[in-house]
């Protein structure tokens, strides 16, 4: 159950796009279509933003999109807004569930 | 309103036990998988355990396997986590989460803090 690998930080200016990567192995991301992304603001519970690689739950803006290529999944936030500044975590199924270490997104 | 409310956290000595509870409301509890996810202070998320909609499938992280037991009570719309042989590294905020399938978590509680220390 090794953790997935995310960059510790990412940043962008309002209106720009930013992509956060999540790298796993052929045993998790590479083998399953069960990648999820969560947004967590300080002191708050996480919020589901993307599930099954690219599906958005009701209420999540379409500025958030997900994709996968090989063993790496990506979350793209387009048209960055100040309120997008938060920690983002990826998760994948691999006979159990595993998270990435998290990426702190800063909106400059 | 869909809601999850955790309880049962606190300060406990190493080696002792603690039982967490999660009260669910606003949805048909028995139709969904449920999970426990924890977050150590200043750290990332860690999946702890999950139980399928009729308890037919249960999973644990390697770090808690053999020490923690997950269960659910349909009549009480509640999820539980029995934590035995607690260690300092179990110190964390424990979230209850509703499963979207068995592979994602679409509703989260606010968490209950567990501190393992002598």
Coordinates of N, CA and C in Angstrom, one line a residue:
Chain A
X1 N 0.8 -1.2 0.0 CA 0.0 0.0 0.0 C 0.9 1.3 0.0
X2 N 1.7 1.4 -1.0 CA 2.5 2.6 -1.1 C 1.7 3.8 -1.5
X3 N 2.0 5.0 -0.9 CA 1.3 6.2 -1.2 C 1.6 6.6 -2.6
X4 N 0.6 7.3 -3.2 CA 0.8 7.9 -4.5 C 1.7 9.1 -4.4
X5 N 2.3 9.5 -5.5 CA 3.3 10.6 -5.5 C 2.7 11.9 -6.1
X6 N 2.6 12.9 -5.3 CA 2.1 14.2 -5.8 C 3.2 15.2 -5.5
X7 N 3.3 16.3 -6.3 CA 4.2 17.4 -6.0 C 3.7 18.1 -4.8
X8 N 4.6 18.5 -3.9 CA 4.1 19.2 -2.6 C 3.4 20.5 -2.8
X9 N 3.7 21.2 -3.9 CA 3.1 22.5 -4.2 C 2.9 22.8 -5.6
X10 N 2.0 23.6 -5.9 CA 1.7 24.1 -7.2 C 1.1 25.5 -7.1
X11 N 1.2 26.3 -8.1 CA 0.7 27.7 -8.0 C 0.3 28.2 -9.4
X12 N -0.5 29.2 -9.3 CA -1.0 29.9 -10.5 C -1.7 31.2 -10.2
X13 N -1.8 32.1 -11.2 CA -2.5 33.3 -11.0 C -4.0 33.2 -11.3
X14 N -4.8 34.1 -10.7 CA -6.2 34.0 -11.1 C -6.4 34.0 -12.6
X15 N -7.3 33.1 -13.0 CA -7.6 33.0 -14.4 C -6.8 32.0 -15.2
X16 N -5.6 31.7 -14.6 CA -4.8 30.7 -15.3 C -5.2 29.3 -15.0
X17 N -4.6 28.3 -15.7 CA -4.8 26.9 -15.4 C -3.6 26.3 -14.8
X18 N -3.9 25.3 -13.9 CA -2.8 24.6 -13.3 C -3.2 23.1 -13.3
X19 N -2.2 22.3 -13.4 CA -2.4 20.8 -13.4 C -1.5 20.2 -12.3
X20 N -2.2 19.3 -11.5 CA -1.5 18.6 -10.5 C -1.4 17.1 -10.9
X21 N -0.3 16.6 -10.7 CA -0.1 15.2 -11.1 C -0.1 14.3 -9.9
X22 N -0.4 13.0 -10.2 CA -0.5 12.0 -9.2 C 0.0 10.7 -9.8
X23 N 1.2 10.3 -9.3 CA 1.9 9.1 -10.0 C 1.8 7.9 -9.1
X24 N 1.3 6.8 -9.7 CA 1.3 5.5 -9.0 C 2.0 4.5 -9.8
X25 N 1.5 3.3 -9.8 CA 2.1 2.2 -10.4 C 1.1 1.4 -11.3
X26 N 1.6 0.4 -12.0 CA 0.7 -0.4 -12.8 C -0.2 -1.3 -11.9
X27 N 0.0 -1.3 -10.6 CA -0.9 -2.0 -9.7 C -2.0 -1.2 -9.1
X28 N -1.9 0.1 -9.3 CA -3.0 1.0 -8.8 C -3.6 1.9 -9.9
X29 N -3.0 3.1 -10.1 CA -3.6 4.0 -11.1 C -3.6 3.3 -12.5
X30 N -2.5 2.6 -12.8 CA -2.4 2.0 -14.1 C -3.4 0.9 -14.4
X31 N -3.9 0.3 -13.3 CA -4.7 -0.9 -13.5 C -6.2 -0.7 -13.3
X32 N -6.6 0.5 -12.7 CA -8.0 0.7 -12.4 C -8.4 2.1 -12.8
X33 N -9.7 2.2 -13.0 CA -10.3 3.5 -13.4 C -10.9 4.1 -12.2
X34 N -10.3 3.9 -11.0 CA -10.8 4.4 -9.8 C -9.9 5.5 -9.1
X35 N -9.7 6.5 -9.8 CA -8.9 7.7 -9.3 C -9.9 8.8 -8.8
X36 N -9.6 9.3 -7.6 CA -10.5 10.4 -7.1 C -9.6 11.5 -6.7
X37 N -10.2 12.7 -6.6 CA -9.4 13.9 -6.2 C -10.3 14.6 -5.1
X38 N -9.6 15.1 -4.1 CA -10.3 15.8 -3.0 C -9.6 17.1 -2.7
X39 N -10.4 18.1 -2.4 CA -10.0 19.4 -2.0 C -10.2 19.6 -0.5
X40 N -9.2 20.1 0.1 CA -9.3 20.4 1.6 C -8.8 21.8 1.9
X41 N -9.7 22.6 2.4 CA -9.3 23.9 3.0 C -8.9 23.7 4.4
X42 N -8.1 24.6 4.9 CA -7.6 24.5 6.3 C -8.7 24.4 7.3
X43 N -8.5 23.4 8.2 CA -9.5 23.2 9.2 C -10.8 22.6 8.8
X44 N -10.9 22.2 7.5 CA -12.2 21.7 7.0 C -12.0 20.2 6.6
X45 N -13.2 19.5 6.5 CA -13.1 18.2 5.9 C -12.9 18.2 4.4
X46 N -12.3 17.1 3.9 CA -12.1 17.1 2.5 C -13.4 17.1 1.7
X47 N -13.3 17.5 0.4 CA -14.5 17.5 -0.4 C -14.1 16.8 -1.7
X48 N -15.0 15.9 -2.2 CA -14.8 15.1 -3.4 C -15.0 16.0 -4.6
X49 N -13.9 16.1 -5.5 CA -14.0 16.9 -6.6 C -14.1 16.1 -7.9
X50 N -13.4 15.0 -8.0 CA -13.4 14.1 -9.2 C -13.4 12.7 -8.7
X51 N -14.2 11.8 -9.4 CA -14.2 10.4 -9.1 C -14.1 9.6 -10.4
X52 N -13.7 8.4 -10.3 CA -13.6 7.5 -11.5 C -12.8 8.3 -12.6
X53 N -11.7 8.8 -12.3 CA -10.7 9.5 -13.1 C -11.2 10.9 -13.6
X54 N -12.5 11.0 -14.1 CA -12.8 12.2 -14.8 C -14.3 12.7 -14.5
X55 N -15.0 12.0 -13.6 CA -16.4 12.4 -13.3 C -16.5 13.4 -12.2
X56 N -17.3 14.4 -12.4 CA -17.5 15.4 -11.4 C -18.8 15.2 -10.7
X57 N -18.8 15.3 -9.3 CA -20.0 15.2 -8.6 C -20.9 16.4 -8.8
X58 N -22.1 16.3 -8.6 CA -23.0 17.4 -8.7 C -22.5 18.6 -7.9
X59 N -22.5 19.8 -8.4 CA -22.1 21.0 -7.7 C -20.7 21.4 -7.8
X60 N -19.8 20.5 -8.4 CA -18.4 20.8 -8.6 C -18.3 21.6 -9.9
X61 N -17.7 22.7 -9.9 CA -17.6 23.5 -11.2 C -16.8 22.8 -12.3
X62 N -17.2 23.0 -13.5 CA -16.6 22.3 -14.6 C -15.2 22.9 -14.9
X63 N -14.7 23.8 -14.1 CA -13.3 24.3 -14.2 C -12.4 23.2 -13.7
X64 N -12.9 22.2 -12.9 CA -12.1 21.1 -12.4 C -12.3 19.9 -13.4
X65 N -11.2 19.3 -13.8 CA -11.3 18.2 -14.7 C -10.2 17.2 -14.3
X66 N -10.4 15.9 -14.6 CA -9.5 14.9 -14.3 C -9.2 14.0 -15.5
X67 N -8.0 13.4 -15.5 CA -7.6 12.6 -16.6 C -6.6 11.6 -16.1
X68 N -6.2 10.6 -17.0 CA -5.3 9.6 -16.6 C -4.5 9.1 -17.8
X69 N -3.2 8.9 -17.7 CA -2.4 8.3 -18.8 C -1.4 7.4 -18.1
X70 N -1.5 6.1 -18.5 CA -0.6 5.2 -17.9 C -0.8 5.1 -16.4
X71 N 0.3 5.3 -15.7 CA 0.3 5.2 -14.2 C 0.2 6.6 -13.5
X72 N -0.1 7.6 -14.3 CA -0.2 9.0 -13.8 C -1.6 9.6 -14.1
X73 N -2.2 10.1 -13.0 CA -3.5 10.8 -13.1 C -3.2 12.3 -12.9
X74 N -4.1 13.1 -13.4 CA -3.9 14.6 -13.3 C -5.2 15.3 -13.0
X75 N -5.1 16.3 -12.2 CA -6.2 17.2 -12.0 C -5.9 18.6 -12.5
X76 N -6.8 19.1 -13.4 CA -6.6 20.4 -14.0 C -7.6 21.3 -13.4
X77 N -7.2 22.5 -13.0 CA -8.1 23.5 -12.5 C -7.9 24.7 -13.5
X78 N -9.0 25.0 -14.2 CA -8.9 26.1 -15.2 C -9.6 27.3 -14.6
X79 N -9.2 28.5 -15.2 CA -9.8 29.7 -14.7 C -9.6 29.8 -13.2
X80 N -8.4 29.7 -12.7 CA -8.2 29.7 -11.2 C -8.9 30.8 -10.5
X81 N -9.4 30.5 -9.4 CA -10.1 31.5 -8.5 C -9.4 31.5 -7.1
X82 N -9.5 32.6 -6.4 CA -8.9 32.6 -5.1 C -9.3 31.5 -4.2
X83 N -10.6 31.2 -4.3 CA -11.1 30.1 -3.4 C -10.7 28.7 -3.7
X84 N -9.9 28.6 -4.8 CA -9.4 27.3 -5.2 C -8.1 27.0 -4.4
X85 N -7.6 28.0 -3.7 CA -6.4 27.8 -2.9 C -6.7 26.8 -1.8
X86 N -6.1 25.6 -1.8 CA -6.4 24.6 -0.8 C -5.4 23.4 -1.0
X87 N -5.5 22.4 -0.2 CA -4.7 21.2 -0.4 C -5.5 20.2 -1.3
X88 N -4.9 19.5 -2.2 CA -5.5 18.6 -3.0 C -4.9 17.2 -2.9
X89 N -5.7 16.2 -2.8 CA -5.3 14.8 -2.6 C -5.8 13.9 -3.7
X90 N -5.0 13.1 -4.2 CA -5.5 12.1 -5.1 C -5.7 10.8 -4.4
X91 N -6.5 9.9 -4.9 CA -6.7 8.6 -4.3 C -6.9 7.6 -5.4
X92 N -6.5 6.3 -5.2 CA -6.7 5.3 -6.1 C -7.0 4.0 -5.4
X93 N -7.6 3.1 -6.1 CA -7.9 1.8 -5.6 C -6.8 0.8 -6.0
X94 N -6.3 0.0 -5.1 CA -5.3 -0.9 -5.4 C -5.4 -2.1 -4.4
X95 N -6.5 -2.8 -4.6 CA -6.9 -3.9 -3.6 C -7.2 -3.3 -2.2
X96 N -6.8 -2.1 -2.0 CA -7.3 -1.3 -0.9 C -7.3 0.2 -1.5
X97 N -7.5 1.1 -0.6 CA -7.5 2.5 -1.1 C -6.2 3.2 -0.6
X98 N -5.6 4.0 -1.5 CA -4.4 4.7 -1.1 C -4.5 6.1 -1.6
X99 N -3.9 7.0 -0.8 CA -3.9 8.5 -1.1 C -2.5 8.9 -1.5
X100 N -2.5 10.0 -2.2 CA -1.2 10.7 -2.4 C -0.9 11.6 -1.2
X101 N 0.3 12.1 -1.2 CA 0.7 12.9 -0.1 C 0.1 14.3 0.0
X102 N -0.5 14.7 -1.1 CA -1.2 16.1 -1.1 C -0.3 17.1 -1.8
X103 N -1.0 18.1 -2.4 CA -0.4 19.2 -3.1 C -1.1 20.5 -2.6
X104 N -0.3 21.4 -2.1 CA -0.8 22.7 -1.7 C -0.8 23.6 -2.9
X105 N -2.1 24.0 -3.3 CA -2.2 24.9 -4.4 C -2.4 26.3 -3.9
X106 N -1.5 27.2 -4.4 CA -1.5 28.6 -4.1 C -1.9 29.4 -5.3
X107 N -2.9 30.3 -5.0 CA -3.4 31.2 -6.1 C -2.7 32.5 -5.8
X108 N -1.8 32.9 -6.6 CA -0.9 34.1 -6.4 C -1.7 35.4 -6.6
Chain B
X1 N -31.0 16.8 4.9 CA -29.6 17.1 4.7 C -28.7 15.8 5.0
X2 N -27.9 15.5 4.1 CA -27.0 14.4 4.3 C -25.9 14.8 5.4
X3 N -25.8 14.0 6.4 CA -24.9 14.4 7.5 C -24.2 13.2 8.1
X4 N -22.9 13.3 8.5 CA -22.2 12.3 9.3 C -21.6 13.0 10.5
X5 N -21.8 12.4 11.7 CA -21.3 13.0 12.9 C -20.6 12.0 13.7
X6 N -19.3 12.2 13.8 CA -18.4 11.3 14.5 C -18.4 11.6 16.0
X7 N -18.1 10.6 16.8 CA -17.9 10.8 18.3 C -17.0 9.7 18.8
X8 N -16.6 9.9 20.0 CA -15.8 8.8 20.7 C -14.3 9.0 20.8
X9 N -13.8 10.1 20.2 CA -12.4 10.4 20.3 C -12.0 10.9 21.7
X10 N -10.7 11.0 21.9 CA -10.2 11.5 23.1 C -8.7 11.1 23.3
X11 N -8.3 11.3 24.6 CA -6.9 11.0 24.9 C -6.9 9.6 25.5
X12 N -6.0 8.7 25.0 CA -5.9 7.4 25.5 C -4.4 7.0 25.6
X13 N -4.1 6.1 26.5 CA -2.8 5.6 26.7 C -2.4 4.6 25.7
X14 N -1.1 4.5 25.3 CA -0.7 3.4 24.4 C -1.1 2.1 24.9
X15 N -1.5 1.2 24.0 CA -1.9 -0.1 24.4 C -3.4 -0.3 24.7
X16 N -4.1 0.8 25.0 CA -5.5 0.8 25.4 C -6.4 0.8 24.1
X17 N -7.7 0.8 24.4 CA -8.7 0.7 23.3 C -9.6 1.9 23.3
X18 N -10.2 2.1 22.2 CA -11.2 3.2 22.0 C -12.1 2.8 20.9
X19 N -13.4 3.2 21.0 CA -14.4 2.9 20.0 C -15.0 4.2 19.5
X20 N -14.8 4.4 18.2 CA -15.4 5.5 17.5 C -16.8 5.2 16.9
X21 N -17.6 6.2 16.9 CA -19.0 6.0 16.3 C -19.2 7.1 15.3
X22 N -20.1 6.8 14.3 CA -20.4 7.8 13.3 C -21.9 7.6 13.0
X23 N -22.7 8.7 13.3 CA -24.1 8.7 13.1 C -24.4 9.3 11.8
X24 N -25.2 8.5 11.0 CA -25.5 9.0 9.6 C -27.0 9.4 9.5
X25 N -27.2 10.4 8.7 CA -28.6 10.8 8.5 C -28.7 11.5 7.1
X26 N -30.0 11.5 6.6 CA -30.2 12.1 5.4 C -30.1 11.2 4.1
X27 N -29.7 10.0 4.3 CA -29.6 9.1 3.2 C -29.9 7.6 3.7
X28 N -30.1 6.7 2.8 CA -30.4 5.3 3.1 C -29.1 4.6 3.5
X29 N -28.8 4.6 4.7 CA -27.5 4.2 5.2 C -27.1 2.8 4.7
X30 N -28.0 1.9 4.7 CA -27.7 0.5 4.3 C -27.3 0.4 2.8
X31 N -27.6 1.4 2.0 CA -27.3 1.3 0.6 C -25.9 1.6 0.2
X32 N -25.1 2.1 1.1 CA -23.8 2.6 0.8 C -22.6 2.0 1.6
X33 N -21.5 1.9 0.9 CA -20.3 1.5 1.6 C -19.9 2.7 2.5
X34 N -19.2 2.4 3.6 CA -18.8 3.5 4.6 C -17.3 3.2 4.9
X35 N -16.6 4.3 5.2 CA -15.2 4.3 5.4 C -14.8 5.1 6.6
X36 N -13.6 4.8 7.1 CA -12.9 5.6 8.1 C -11.6 6.1 7.4
X37 N -11.3 7.4 7.5 CA -10.1 8.0 6.9 C -9.5 8.8 8.0
X38 N -8.2 8.8 8.2 CA -7.6 9.6 9.3 C -6.5 10.6 8.7
X39 N -6.3 11.6 9.5 CA -5.3 12.6 9.2 C -4.5 13.0 10.4
X40 N -3.3 12.6 10.5 CA -2.4 13.0 11.6 C -2.2 14.5 11.5
X41 N -1.9 15.1 12.6 CA -1.7 16.6 12.7 C -0.7 17.1 11.7
X42 N -1.1 18.0 10.8 CA -0.2 18.5 9.8 C 0.2 17.6 8.7
X43 N -0.4 16.4 8.6 CA -0.1 15.4 7.6 C -1.2 15.2 6.6
X44 N -1.0 14.2 5.7 CA -2.0 14.0 4.7 C -3.1 12.9 5.1
X45 N -3.9 12.6 4.1 CA -5.0 11.6 4.4 C -4.5 10.2 4.3
X46 N -5.1 9.4 5.2 CA -4.8 7.9 5.1 C -6.1 7.2 5.3
X47 N -6.4 6.3 4.3 CA -7.5 5.4 4.4 C -7.2 4.4 5.5
X48 N -8.2 4.2 6.4 CA -8.1 3.3 7.5 C -8.8 2.0 7.3
X49 N -10.1 2.1 6.9 CA -10.9 0.9 6.8 C -12.2 1.2 6.0
X50 N -12.8 0.2 5.4 CA -14.0 0.4 4.7 C -14.9 -0.8 4.8
X51 N -16.2 -0.7 4.7 CA -17.2 -1.8 4.9 C -18.2 -1.6 3.8
X52 N -18.5 -2.6 3.1 CA -19.5 -2.5 2.0 C -20.9 -2.4 2.5
X53 N -21.9 -2.2 1.6 CA -23.2 -1.8 2.0 C -24.0 -2.9 2.8
X54 N -23.6 -4.1 2.8 CA -24.3 -5.1 3.6 C -23.2 -5.9 4.4
X55 N -22.1 -5.2 4.7 CA -21.0 -5.8 5.4 C -20.4 -7.0 4.8
X56 N -20.7 -7.2 3.5 CA -20.1 -8.4 2.8 C -18.7 -8.3 2.5
X57 N -18.1 -7.1 2.4 CA -16.7 -6.9 2.1 C -16.2 -5.8 3.1
X58 N -15.1 -6.2 3.7 CA -14.4 -5.3 4.7 C -12.9 -5.2 4.3
X59 N -12.3 -4.0 4.4 CA -10.9 -3.9 4.1 C -10.3 -3.0 5.2
X60 N -9.0 -3.2 5.4 CA -8.2 -2.5 6.3 C -6.8 -2.1 5.7
X61 N -6.3 -0.9 6.1 CA -5.0 -0.6 5.8 C -4.0 -1.5 6.6
X62 N -2.9 -1.8 6.0 CA -1.9 -2.6 6.6 C -1.5 -2.1 8.0
X63 N -1.5 -0.8 8.2 CA -1.1 -0.2 9.4 C -2.0 -0.5 10.6
X64 N -3.2 -0.9 10.3 CA -4.2 -1.1 11.4 C -4.7 -2.6 11.4
X65 N -4.4 -3.3 10.4 CA -4.9 -4.7 10.3 C -4.5 -5.5 11.5
X66 N -5.5 -6.2 12.1 CA -5.3 -7.0 13.2 C -5.6 -6.3 14.5
X67 N -5.7 -4.9 14.5 CA -5.9 -4.1 15.7 C -7.2 -3.4 15.7
X68 N -7.7 -3.0 14.5 CA -8.9 -2.2 14.4 C -10.0 -3.1 13.7
X69 N -11.2 -2.9 14.2 CA -12.4 -3.6 13.6 C -13.5 -2.6 13.2
X70 N -13.9 -2.7 12.0 CA -15.0 -1.8 11.5 C -16.3 -2.6 11.5
X71 N -17.4 -1.9 11.8 CA -18.7 -2.5 11.8 C -19.7 -1.5 11.6
X72 N -21.0 -1.9 11.3 CA -22.1 -1.0 11.0 C -23.4 -1.6 11.6
X73 N -24.3 -0.7 12.0 CA -25.5 -1.1 12.5 C -26.6 -0.4 11.7
X74 N -27.4 -1.2 10.9 CA -28.4 -0.7 10.1 C -29.5 0.0 10.9
X75 N -29.9 -0.7 12.0 CA -31.0 -0.2 12.8 C -30.7 1.2 13.4
X76 N -29.4 1.4 13.7 CA -29.0 2.7 14.3 C -28.4 3.7 13.3
X77 N -28.3 3.3 12.0 CA -27.7 4.1 11.0 C -26.3 4.6 11.5
X78 N -25.6 3.7 12.0 CA -24.3 4.0 12.6 C -23.1 3.1 12.1
X79 N -22.0 3.8 12.0 CA -20.7 3.1 11.7 C -19.8 3.2 12.9
X80 N -19.0 2.1 13.1 CA -18.2 2.1 14.2 C -16.7 1.7 13.8
X81 N -15.8 2.1 14.7 CA -14.4 1.6 14.6 C -13.9 1.3 15.9
X82 N -13.7 0.0 16.2 CA -13.1 -0.5 17.4 C -11.6 -0.5 17.3
X83 N -10.9 0.3 18.1 CA -9.5 0.5 17.9 C -8.8 -0.1 19.2
X84 N -8.0 -1.2 19.0 CA -7.3 -1.9 20.0 C -5.8 -1.7 19.9
X85 N -5.1 -1.9 21.0 CA -3.7 -1.9 21.0 C -3.2 -0.6 20.3
X86 N -3.7 0.5 20.8 CA -3.4 1.8 20.2 C -1.9 2.2 20.4
X87 N -1.4 2.9 19.3 CA 0.0 3.3 19.3 C 0.0 4.8 19.1
X88 N 1.1 5.4 19.4 CA 1.3 6.9 19.3 C 1.0 7.3 17.8
X89 N 1.4 6.4 16.9 CA 1.2 6.8 15.5 C -0.2 6.7 15.0
X90 N -1.1 6.2 15.9 CA -2.5 6.3 15.6 C -3.2 7.6 15.9
X91 N -2.4 8.5 16.5 CA -2.9 9.9 16.8 C -3.3 10.6 15.5
X92 N -4.5 11.0 15.4 CA -5.0 11.6 14.2 C -6.5 12.1 14.4
X93 N -6.9 12.9 13.4 CA -8.3 13.2 13.3 C -8.9 12.1 12.4
X94 N -10.0 11.5 13.0 CA -10.6 10.3 12.3 C -11.9 10.8 11.6
X95 N -12.0 10.7 10.3 CA -13.2 11.1 9.6 C -14.0 9.8 9.2
X96 N -15.2 10.0 9.3 CA -16.2 9.0 8.8 C -16.6 9.5 7.4
X97 N -16.6 8.6 6.4 CA -17.0 9.1 5.0 C -17.9 8.1 4.3
X98 N -18.8 8.6 3.6 CA -19.8 7.8 2.8 C -19.1 7.4 1.5
X99 N -19.3 6.2 1.2 CA -18.7 5.7 -0.1 C -19.5 6.1 -1.3
X100 N -18.8 6.4 -2.4 CA -19.4 6.5 -3.7 C -18.8 5.3 -4.4
X101 N -19.6 4.3 -4.5 CA -19.1 3.0 -4.9 C -18.2 2.6 -3.7
X102 N -17.2 1.8 -3.9 CA -16.3 1.4 -2.8 C -15.0 2.2 -2.9
X103 N -14.9 3.1 -3.9 CA -13.6 3.6 -4.3 C -13.5 5.1 -4.2
X104 N -14.5 5.8 -3.6 CA -14.4 7.2 -3.5 C -15.3 7.6 -2.3
X105 N -15.1 8.8 -1.8 CA -15.8 9.2 -0.6 C -16.5 10.6 -0.9
X106 N -17.8 10.6 -0.9 CA -18.5 11.8 -1.3 C -19.1 12.6 -0.2
X107 N -19.2 12.1 1.0 CA -19.7 12.9 2.1 C -18.8 12.6 3.3
X108 N -18.3 13.6 4.0 CA -17.4 13.5 5.1 C -18.0 14.1 6.3
X109 N -17.7 13.5 7.5 CA -18.0 14.2 8.7 C -17.0 15.2 9.0
X110 N -17.1 15.8 10.2 CA -16.1 16.8 10.6 C -14.9 16.2 11.4
X111 N -15.0 14.9 11.7 CA -13.9 14.2 12.3 C -14.0 14.2 13.9
X112 N -13.3 13.2 14.4 CA -13.1 13.1 15.9 C -11.7 12.9 16.2
X113 N -11.1 13.6 17.1 CA -9.7 13.6 17.3 C -9.3 12.4 18.3
X114 N -8.3 11.6 18.0 CA -7.8 10.6 18.8 C -6.3 10.9 19.1
X115 N -6.0 11.0 20.4 CA -4.6 11.2 20.8 C -4.2 10.1 21.7
X116 N -3.1 9.4 21.2 CA -2.5 8.3 22.0 C -1.2 8.8 22.6
X117 N -1.3 8.9 23.9 CA -0.1 9.4 24.6 C -0.2 9.0 26.1
X118 N 1.0 8.8 26.7 CA 1.0 8.4 28.1 C 1.1 9.7 29.0

